CSV table of C-alpha atoms in Angstrom, one decimal:
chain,number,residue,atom,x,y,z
W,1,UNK,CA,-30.0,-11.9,11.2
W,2,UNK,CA,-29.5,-8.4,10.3
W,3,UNK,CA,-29.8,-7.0,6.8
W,4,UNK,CA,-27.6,-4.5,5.0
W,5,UNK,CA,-27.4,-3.6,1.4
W,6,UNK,CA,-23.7,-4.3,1.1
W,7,UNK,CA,-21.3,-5.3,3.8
W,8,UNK,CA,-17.6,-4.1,3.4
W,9,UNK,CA,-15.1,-6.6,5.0
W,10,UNK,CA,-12.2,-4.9,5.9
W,11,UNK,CA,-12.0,-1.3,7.4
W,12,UNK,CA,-8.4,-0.3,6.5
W,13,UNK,CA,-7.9,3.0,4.2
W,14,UNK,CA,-9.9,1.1,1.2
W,15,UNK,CA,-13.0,0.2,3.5
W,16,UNK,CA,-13.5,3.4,5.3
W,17,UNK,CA,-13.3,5.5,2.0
W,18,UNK,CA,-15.6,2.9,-0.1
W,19,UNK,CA,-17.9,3.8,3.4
W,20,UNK,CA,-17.7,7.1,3.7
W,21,UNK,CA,-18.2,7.7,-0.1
W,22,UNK,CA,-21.1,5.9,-0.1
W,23,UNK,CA,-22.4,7.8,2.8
W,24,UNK,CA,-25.8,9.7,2.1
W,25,UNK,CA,-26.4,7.3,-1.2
W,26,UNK,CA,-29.6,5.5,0.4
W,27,UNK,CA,-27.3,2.1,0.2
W,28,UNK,CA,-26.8,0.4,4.2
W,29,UNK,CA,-23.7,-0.6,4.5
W,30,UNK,CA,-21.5,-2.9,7.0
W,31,UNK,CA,-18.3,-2.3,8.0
W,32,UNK,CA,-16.3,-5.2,9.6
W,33,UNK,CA,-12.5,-5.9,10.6
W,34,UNK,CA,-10.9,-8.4,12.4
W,35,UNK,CA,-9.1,-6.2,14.3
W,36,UNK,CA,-10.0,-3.0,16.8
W,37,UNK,CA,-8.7,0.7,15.7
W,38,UNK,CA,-6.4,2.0,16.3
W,39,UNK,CA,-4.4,-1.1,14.9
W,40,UNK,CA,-0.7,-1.7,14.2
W,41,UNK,CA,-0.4,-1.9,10.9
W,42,UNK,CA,2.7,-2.9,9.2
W,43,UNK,CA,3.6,-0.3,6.0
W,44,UNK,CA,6.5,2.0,5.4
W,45,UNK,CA,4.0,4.6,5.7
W,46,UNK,CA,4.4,7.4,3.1
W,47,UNK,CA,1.4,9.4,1.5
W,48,UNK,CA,1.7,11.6,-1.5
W,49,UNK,CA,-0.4,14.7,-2.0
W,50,UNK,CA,-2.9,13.7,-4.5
W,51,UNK,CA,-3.9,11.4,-1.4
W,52,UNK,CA,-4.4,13.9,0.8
W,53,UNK,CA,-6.0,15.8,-1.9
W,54,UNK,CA,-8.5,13.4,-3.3
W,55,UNK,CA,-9.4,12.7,0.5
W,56,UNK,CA,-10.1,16.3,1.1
W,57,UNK,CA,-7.3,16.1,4.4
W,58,UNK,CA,-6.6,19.1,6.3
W,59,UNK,CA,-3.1,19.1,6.5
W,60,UNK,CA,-3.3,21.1,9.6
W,61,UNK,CA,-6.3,19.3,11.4
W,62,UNK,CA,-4.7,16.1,11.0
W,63,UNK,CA,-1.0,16.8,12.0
W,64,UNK,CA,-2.3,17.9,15.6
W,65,UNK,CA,-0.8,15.2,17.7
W,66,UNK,CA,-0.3,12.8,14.9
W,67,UNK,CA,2.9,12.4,12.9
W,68,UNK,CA,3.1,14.0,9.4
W,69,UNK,CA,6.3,14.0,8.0
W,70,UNK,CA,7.0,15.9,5.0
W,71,UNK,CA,9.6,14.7,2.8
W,72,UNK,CA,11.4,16.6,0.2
W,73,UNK,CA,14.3,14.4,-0.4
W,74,UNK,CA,14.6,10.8,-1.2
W,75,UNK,CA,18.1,9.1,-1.0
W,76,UNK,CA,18.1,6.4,-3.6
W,77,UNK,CA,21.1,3.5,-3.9
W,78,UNK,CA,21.9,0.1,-5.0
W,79,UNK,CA,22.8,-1.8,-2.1
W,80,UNK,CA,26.9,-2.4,-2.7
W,81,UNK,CA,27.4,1.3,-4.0
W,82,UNK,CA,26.8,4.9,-2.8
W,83,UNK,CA,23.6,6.3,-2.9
W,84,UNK,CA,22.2,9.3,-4.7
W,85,UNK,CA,20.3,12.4,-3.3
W,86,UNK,CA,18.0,14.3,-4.7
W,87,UNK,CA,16.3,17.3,-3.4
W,88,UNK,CA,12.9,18.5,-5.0
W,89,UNK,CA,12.9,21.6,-3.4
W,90,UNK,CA,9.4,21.6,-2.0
W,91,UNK,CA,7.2,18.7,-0.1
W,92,UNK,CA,6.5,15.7,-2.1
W,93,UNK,CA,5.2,13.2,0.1
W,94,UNK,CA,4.2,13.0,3.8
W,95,UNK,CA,5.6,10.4,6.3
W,96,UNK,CA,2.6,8.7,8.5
W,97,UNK,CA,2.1,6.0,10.9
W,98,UNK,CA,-0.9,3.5,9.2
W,99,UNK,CA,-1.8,3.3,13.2
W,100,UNK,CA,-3.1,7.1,13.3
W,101,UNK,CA,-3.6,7.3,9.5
W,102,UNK,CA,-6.5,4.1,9.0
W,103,UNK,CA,-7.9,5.0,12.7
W,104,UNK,CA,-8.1,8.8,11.4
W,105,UNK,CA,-10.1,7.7,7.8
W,106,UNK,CA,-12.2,4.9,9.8
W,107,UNK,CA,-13.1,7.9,12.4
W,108,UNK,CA,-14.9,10.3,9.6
W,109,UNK,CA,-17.2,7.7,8.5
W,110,UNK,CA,-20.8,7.2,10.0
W,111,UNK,CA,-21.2,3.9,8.6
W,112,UNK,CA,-22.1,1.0,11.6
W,113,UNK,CA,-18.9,-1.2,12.1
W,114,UNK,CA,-17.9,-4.4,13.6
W,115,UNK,CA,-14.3,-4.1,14.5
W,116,UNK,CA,-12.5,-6.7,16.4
W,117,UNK,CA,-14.5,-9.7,14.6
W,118,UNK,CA,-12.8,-12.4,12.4
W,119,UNK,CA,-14.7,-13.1,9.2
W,120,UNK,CA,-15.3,-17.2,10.1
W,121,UNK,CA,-17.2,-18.0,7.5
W,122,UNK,CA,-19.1,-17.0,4.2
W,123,UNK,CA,-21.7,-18.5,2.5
W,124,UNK,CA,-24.5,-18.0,0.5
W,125,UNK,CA,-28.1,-18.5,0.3
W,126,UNK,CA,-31.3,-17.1,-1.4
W,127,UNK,CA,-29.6,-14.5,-3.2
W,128,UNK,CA,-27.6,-13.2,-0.2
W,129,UNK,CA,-24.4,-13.5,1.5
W,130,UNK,CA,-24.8,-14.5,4.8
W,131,UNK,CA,-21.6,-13.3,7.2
W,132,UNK,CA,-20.8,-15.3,10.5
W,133,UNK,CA,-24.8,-16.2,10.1
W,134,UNK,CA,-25.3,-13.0,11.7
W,135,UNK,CA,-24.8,-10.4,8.8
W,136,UNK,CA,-26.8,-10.8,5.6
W,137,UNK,CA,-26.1,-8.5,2.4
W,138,UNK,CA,-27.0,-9.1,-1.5
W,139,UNK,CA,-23.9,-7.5,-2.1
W,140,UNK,CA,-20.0,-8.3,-0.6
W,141,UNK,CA,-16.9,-5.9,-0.9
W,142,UNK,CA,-13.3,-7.2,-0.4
W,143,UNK,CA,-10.8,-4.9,1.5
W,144,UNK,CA,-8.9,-6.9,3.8
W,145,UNK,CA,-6.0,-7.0,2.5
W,146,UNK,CA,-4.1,-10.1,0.7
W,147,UNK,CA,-5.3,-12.6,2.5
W,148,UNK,CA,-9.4,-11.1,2.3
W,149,UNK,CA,-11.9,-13.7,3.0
W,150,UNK,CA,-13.9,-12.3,0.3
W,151,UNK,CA,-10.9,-12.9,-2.3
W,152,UNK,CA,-11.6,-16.5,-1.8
W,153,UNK,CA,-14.9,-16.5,-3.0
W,154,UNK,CA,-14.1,-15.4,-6.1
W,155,UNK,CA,-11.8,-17.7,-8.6
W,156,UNK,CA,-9.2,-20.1,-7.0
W,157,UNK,CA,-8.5,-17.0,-4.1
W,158,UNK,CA,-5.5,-16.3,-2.5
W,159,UNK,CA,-2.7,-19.1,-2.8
W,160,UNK,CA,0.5,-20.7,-4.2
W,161,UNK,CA,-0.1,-19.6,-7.2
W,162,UNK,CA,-0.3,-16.2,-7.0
W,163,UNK,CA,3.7,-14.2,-7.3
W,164,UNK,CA,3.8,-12.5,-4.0
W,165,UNK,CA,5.5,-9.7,-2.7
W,166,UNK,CA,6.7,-10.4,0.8
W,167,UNK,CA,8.2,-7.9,3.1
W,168,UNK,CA,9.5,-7.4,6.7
W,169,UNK,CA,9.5,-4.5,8.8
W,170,UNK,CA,9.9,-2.8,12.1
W,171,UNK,CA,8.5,0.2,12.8
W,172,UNK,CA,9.8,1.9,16.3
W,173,UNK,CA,10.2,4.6,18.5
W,174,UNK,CA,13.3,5.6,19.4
W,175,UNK,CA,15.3,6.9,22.3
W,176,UNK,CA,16.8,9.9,22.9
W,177,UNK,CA,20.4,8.2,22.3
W,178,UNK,CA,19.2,6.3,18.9
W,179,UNK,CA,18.1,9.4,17.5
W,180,UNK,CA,21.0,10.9,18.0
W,181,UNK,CA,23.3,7.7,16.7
W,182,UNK,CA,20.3,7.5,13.6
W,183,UNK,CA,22.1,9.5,10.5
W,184,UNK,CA,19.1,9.0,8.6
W,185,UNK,CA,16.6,12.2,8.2
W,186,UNK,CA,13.3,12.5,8.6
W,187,UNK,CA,12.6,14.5,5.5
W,188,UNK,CA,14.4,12.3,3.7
W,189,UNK,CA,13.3,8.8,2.7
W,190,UNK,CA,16.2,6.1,2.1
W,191,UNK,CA,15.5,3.5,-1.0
W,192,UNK,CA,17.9,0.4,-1.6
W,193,UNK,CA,17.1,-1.7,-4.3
W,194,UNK,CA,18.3,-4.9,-4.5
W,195,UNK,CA,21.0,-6.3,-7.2
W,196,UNK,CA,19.1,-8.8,-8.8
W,197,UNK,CA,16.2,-6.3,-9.3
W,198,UNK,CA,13.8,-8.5,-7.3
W,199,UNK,CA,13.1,-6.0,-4.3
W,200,UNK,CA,13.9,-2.7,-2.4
W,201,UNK,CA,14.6,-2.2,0.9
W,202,UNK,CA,14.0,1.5,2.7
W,203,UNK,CA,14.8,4.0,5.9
W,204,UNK,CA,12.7,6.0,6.5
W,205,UNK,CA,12.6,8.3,9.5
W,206,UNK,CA,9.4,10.2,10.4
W,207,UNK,CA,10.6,12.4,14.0
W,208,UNK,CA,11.2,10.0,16.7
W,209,UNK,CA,9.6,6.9,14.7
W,210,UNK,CA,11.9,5.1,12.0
W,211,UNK,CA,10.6,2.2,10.1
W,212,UNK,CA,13.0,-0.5,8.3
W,213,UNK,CA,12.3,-2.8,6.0
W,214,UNK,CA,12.8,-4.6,3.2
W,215,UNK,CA,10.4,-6.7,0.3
W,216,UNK,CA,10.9,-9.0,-2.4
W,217,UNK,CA,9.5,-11.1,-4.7
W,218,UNK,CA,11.4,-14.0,-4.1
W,219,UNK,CA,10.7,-14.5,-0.4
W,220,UNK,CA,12.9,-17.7,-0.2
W,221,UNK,CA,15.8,-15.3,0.0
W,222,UNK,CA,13.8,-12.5,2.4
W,223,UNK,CA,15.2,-12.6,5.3
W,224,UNK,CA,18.9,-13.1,4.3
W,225,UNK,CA,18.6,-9.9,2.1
W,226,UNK,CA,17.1,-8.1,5.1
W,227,UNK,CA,19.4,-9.3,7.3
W,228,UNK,CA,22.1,-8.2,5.2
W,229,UNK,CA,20.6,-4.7,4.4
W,230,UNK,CA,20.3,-4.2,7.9
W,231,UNK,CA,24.3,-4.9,9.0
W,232,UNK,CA,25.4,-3.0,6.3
W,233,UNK,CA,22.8,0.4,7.6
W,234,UNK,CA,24.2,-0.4,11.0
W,235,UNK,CA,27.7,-0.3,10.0
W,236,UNK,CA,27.4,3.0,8.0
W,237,UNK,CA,25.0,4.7,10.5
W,238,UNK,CA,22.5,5.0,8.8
W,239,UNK,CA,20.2,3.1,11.6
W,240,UNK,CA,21.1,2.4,15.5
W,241,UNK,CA,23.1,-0.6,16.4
W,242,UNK,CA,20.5,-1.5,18.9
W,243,UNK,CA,17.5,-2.0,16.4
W,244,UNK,CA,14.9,-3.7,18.1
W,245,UNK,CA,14.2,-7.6,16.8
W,246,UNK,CA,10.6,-7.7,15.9
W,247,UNK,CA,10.1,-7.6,12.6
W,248,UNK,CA,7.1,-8.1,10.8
W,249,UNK,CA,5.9,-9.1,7.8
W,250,UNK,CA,3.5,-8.8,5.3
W,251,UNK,CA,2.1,-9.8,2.1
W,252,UNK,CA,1.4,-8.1,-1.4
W,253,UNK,CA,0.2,-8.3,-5.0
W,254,UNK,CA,1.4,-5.8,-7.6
W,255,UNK,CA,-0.6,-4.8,-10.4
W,256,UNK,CA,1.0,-6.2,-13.5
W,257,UNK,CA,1.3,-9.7,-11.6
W,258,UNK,CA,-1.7,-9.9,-10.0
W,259,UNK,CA,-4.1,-12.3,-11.8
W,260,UNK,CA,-7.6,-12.0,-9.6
W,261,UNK,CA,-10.7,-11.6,-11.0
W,262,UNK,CA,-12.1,-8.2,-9.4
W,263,UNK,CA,-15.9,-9.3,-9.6
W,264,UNK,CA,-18.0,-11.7,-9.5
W,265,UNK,CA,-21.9,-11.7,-9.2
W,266,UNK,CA,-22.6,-10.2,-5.6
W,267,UNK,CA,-19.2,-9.4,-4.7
W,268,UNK,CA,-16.3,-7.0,-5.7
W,269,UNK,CA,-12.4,-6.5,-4.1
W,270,UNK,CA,-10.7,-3.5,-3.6
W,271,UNK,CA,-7.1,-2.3,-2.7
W,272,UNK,CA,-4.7,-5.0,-1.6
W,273,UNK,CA,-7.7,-7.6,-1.5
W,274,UNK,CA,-7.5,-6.9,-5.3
W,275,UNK,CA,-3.7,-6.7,-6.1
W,276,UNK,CA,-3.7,-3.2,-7.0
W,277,UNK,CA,-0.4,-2.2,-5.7
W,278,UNK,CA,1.4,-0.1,-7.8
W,279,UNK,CA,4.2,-2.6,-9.7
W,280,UNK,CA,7.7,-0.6,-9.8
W,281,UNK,CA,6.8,0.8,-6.0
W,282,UNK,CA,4.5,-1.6,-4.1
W,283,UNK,CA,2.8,1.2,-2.9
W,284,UNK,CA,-0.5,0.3,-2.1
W,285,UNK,CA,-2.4,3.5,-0.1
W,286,UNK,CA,-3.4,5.3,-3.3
W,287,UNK,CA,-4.9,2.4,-5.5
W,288,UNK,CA,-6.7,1.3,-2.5
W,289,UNK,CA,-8.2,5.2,-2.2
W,290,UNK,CA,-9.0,5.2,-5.5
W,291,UNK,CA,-10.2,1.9,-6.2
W,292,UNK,CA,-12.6,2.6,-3.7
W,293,UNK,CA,-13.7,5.5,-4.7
W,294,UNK,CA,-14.2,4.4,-8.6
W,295,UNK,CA,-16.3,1.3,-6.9
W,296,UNK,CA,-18.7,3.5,-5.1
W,297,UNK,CA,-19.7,5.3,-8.3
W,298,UNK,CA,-20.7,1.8,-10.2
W,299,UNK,CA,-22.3,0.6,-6.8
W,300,UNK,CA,-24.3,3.7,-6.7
W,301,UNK,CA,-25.3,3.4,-10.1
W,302,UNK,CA,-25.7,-0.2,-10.2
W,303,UNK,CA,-29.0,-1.6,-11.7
W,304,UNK,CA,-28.0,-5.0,-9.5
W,305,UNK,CA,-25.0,-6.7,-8.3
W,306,UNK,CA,-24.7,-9.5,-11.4
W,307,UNK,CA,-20.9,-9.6,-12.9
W,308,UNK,CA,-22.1,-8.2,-15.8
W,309,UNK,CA,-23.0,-5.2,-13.9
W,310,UNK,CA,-20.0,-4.7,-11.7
W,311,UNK,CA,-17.6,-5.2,-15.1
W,312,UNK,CA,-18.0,-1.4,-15.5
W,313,UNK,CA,-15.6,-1.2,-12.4
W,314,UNK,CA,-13.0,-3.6,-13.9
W,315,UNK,CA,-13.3,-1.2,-16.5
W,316,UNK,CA,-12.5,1.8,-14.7
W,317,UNK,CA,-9.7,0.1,-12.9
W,318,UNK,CA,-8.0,-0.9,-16.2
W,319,UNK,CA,-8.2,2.4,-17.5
W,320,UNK,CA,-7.3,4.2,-14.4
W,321,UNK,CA,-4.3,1.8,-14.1
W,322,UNK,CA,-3.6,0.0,-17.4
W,323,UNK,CA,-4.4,-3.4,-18.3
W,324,UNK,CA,-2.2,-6.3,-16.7
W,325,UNK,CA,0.3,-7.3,-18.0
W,326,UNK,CA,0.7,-4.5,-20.8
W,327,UNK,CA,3.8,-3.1,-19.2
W,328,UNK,CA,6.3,-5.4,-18.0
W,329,UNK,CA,9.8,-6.5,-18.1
W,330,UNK,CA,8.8,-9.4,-18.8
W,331,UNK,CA,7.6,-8.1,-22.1
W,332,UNK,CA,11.0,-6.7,-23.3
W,333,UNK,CA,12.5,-10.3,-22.1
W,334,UNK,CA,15.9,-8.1,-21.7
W,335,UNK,CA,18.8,-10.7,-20.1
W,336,UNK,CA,19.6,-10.3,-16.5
W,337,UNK,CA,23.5,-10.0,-18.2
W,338,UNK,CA,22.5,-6.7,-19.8
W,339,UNK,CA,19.7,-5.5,-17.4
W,340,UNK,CA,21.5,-5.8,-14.2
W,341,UNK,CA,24.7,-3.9,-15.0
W,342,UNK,CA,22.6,-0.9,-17.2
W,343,UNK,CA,20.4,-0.4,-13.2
W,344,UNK,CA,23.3,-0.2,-11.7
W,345,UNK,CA,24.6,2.5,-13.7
W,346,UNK,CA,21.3,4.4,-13.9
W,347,UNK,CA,21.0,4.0,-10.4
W,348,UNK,CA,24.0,6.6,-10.2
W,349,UNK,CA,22.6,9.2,-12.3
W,350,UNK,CA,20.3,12.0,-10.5
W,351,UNK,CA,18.5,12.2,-13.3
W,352,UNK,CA,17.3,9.2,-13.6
W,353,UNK,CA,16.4,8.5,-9.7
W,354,UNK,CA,14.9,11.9,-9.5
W,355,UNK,CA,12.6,11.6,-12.9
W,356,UNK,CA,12.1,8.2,-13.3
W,357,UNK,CA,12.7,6.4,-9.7
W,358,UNK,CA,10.6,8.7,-7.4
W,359,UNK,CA,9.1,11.2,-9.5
W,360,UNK,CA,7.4,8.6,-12.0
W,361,UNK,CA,7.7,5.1,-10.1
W,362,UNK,CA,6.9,6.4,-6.5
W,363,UNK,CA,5.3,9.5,-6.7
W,364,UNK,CA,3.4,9.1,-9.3
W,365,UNK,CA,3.5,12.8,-10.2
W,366,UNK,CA,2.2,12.5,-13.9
W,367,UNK,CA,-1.0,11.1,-13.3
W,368,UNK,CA,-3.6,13.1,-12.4
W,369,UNK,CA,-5.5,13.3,-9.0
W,370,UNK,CA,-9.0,11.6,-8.6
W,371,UNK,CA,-11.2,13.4,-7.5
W,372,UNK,CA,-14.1,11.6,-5.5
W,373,UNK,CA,-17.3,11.3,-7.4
W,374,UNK,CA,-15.9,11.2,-10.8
């Protein structure tokens, strides 16, 4: 049996930066994943600045034979009417492939890893989380994702009664003939929101890649809406006719829906594992970032691993993201009859889809960066 201080289960972007922050802190830590890096990993793939920035990236370092894509436009429509562009003049976000991005982030860590091993089974004994019965650790960390083994040891885990996002997507090369049929840009992102309000679907072109996809919280309806979605981008040209068929799909919490506890005594979640996704967007790169980096300074400081102790990172998440449930539609309990008709209008206006749709909802632009060890 080997030992370890803590042992991180999952080594996407929220398990390599928990590892490499932690780095040089005394603590021995364990990374493992299920899968080997580099991994396909289904995600639209965009990355603001403040992520690049809070992860101290070299812009230039990293776009040597990797995609980075900067984006300066976004083109944002209802599906049924036109869409509205917006230009912001200068580089907002940065189109990656999660393949190159999680391999890159996993790469700069130190830490000792088990990739390509399944997390089978979890239980405890003596004080100590015992891993496979190989691994043993006083202390777990959830960051694999929605479905994290570690999320179900803590309340009822993952299940039915969570509300899910679910989304499909295909993310693809293309040929030289595609690219040139494609009328979508690579600088500019393509969002479509859905008419009942329960979803957006995107295009989004980043050189010779192009990722499509759509997500919902209604998944009954999922693949109808993306099937949908997709004829009408062929039809306009906005995608190729000959769009491969091998979509996938994955799963999601957002933050104001998202009802797991984020401790318990010996074990904490992080990023998707705890349903930090950011509620209007879905995106989930910079919560997980963060979230790991706010849980390596109340790990480091830690006097144990007892709830009571880890509550000081629930803390820090609240106030870093608000509480649950304090900002919702549901709050304002405004009628589909009145809601539905006013988006569609606002949806028109470049004032709104510049200011509110992608500089507050998706970029995030008013809320300051984290900086790691704060």
């Amino acid at each position: 049996m080997e030992a370890y201080d803590l042992i991180i289960v999952g080594a996407g972007p929220a398990g390599s930066t928990l590892a490499k922050a932690l780095e040089g802190s005394g603590k021995r830590a364990l990374l493992i994943d299920k899968q080997t890096f580099p991994r396909d990993k289904t995600c639209a793939g965009w990355v603001t600045p403040s992520v690049m920035e809070t992860l101290k990236i070299d812009l230039t370092d990293y776009g040597n034979g990797r995609t980075l894509q900067p984006i300066r436009r976004f083109r944002i429509g209802m599906m049924g009417q036109a869409a509205v562009e917006n230009n912001h003049g200068s580089v907002v976000s940065y189109g990656i492939r999660r393949c190159e991005f999680d391999d890159f982030l996993l790469g700069r860590t130190n830490t000792p890893r088990q990739l390509g091993i399944p997390v089978k089974n979890i239980t405890r004994k003596d004080g100590n989380w015992l891993v496979n019965d190989t691994w043993s650790a006083p202390f777990l960390v959830g960051a694999g994702g929605h479905f994290c083994p570690v999320a179900r040891q803590i309340g009822d885990g993952p299940g039915g009664h969570e509300t899910i996002v679910a989304a499909k997507e295909v993310e693809f090369e293309m040929t030289h003939e595609q690219a040139r049929a494609c009328k979508a840009r690579g600088d500019t992102p393509e969002l479509w929101f859905c008419r009942d309000l329960k979803g957006y679907a995107w295009v989004f072109r980043k050189g010779n890649y192009l990722n499509v996809g759509l997500g919902r919280e209604d998944n009954q309806k999922l693949s109808t809406h993306l099937q949908d979605f997709v004829a009408t981008m062929k039809s306009t040209g906005r995608i190729p006719e000959d769009l491969p068929d091998r979509f996938k799909g994955h799963a999601y919490l957002l933050y104001d829906h998202a009802g797991r506890p984020l401790v318990d005594d010996g074990l904490l979640l992080i990023g998707d594992a705890a349903g930090l996704a950011y509620t209007k967007s879905g995106e989930g790169i910079r919560p997980a970032i963060e979230s790991a980096l706010l849980a390596a300074d109340v790990i480091r400081q830690a006097a144990d691993f007892s709830a009571t102790s880890l509550q000081v990172y629930g803390d820090a998440i609240a106030e870093r993201f608000g509480h649950r449930g304090s900002v919702t539609e549901e709050n304002f309990q405004i009628p589909d009859w009145i809601r539905m008709p006013l988006a569609s209008t606002l949806m028109r206006s470049h004032w709104f889809t510049r200011k509110v749709v992608t500089e507050k909802w998706f970029l995030h632009q008013e809320v300051p960066v984290l900086a790691a060890g704060t």
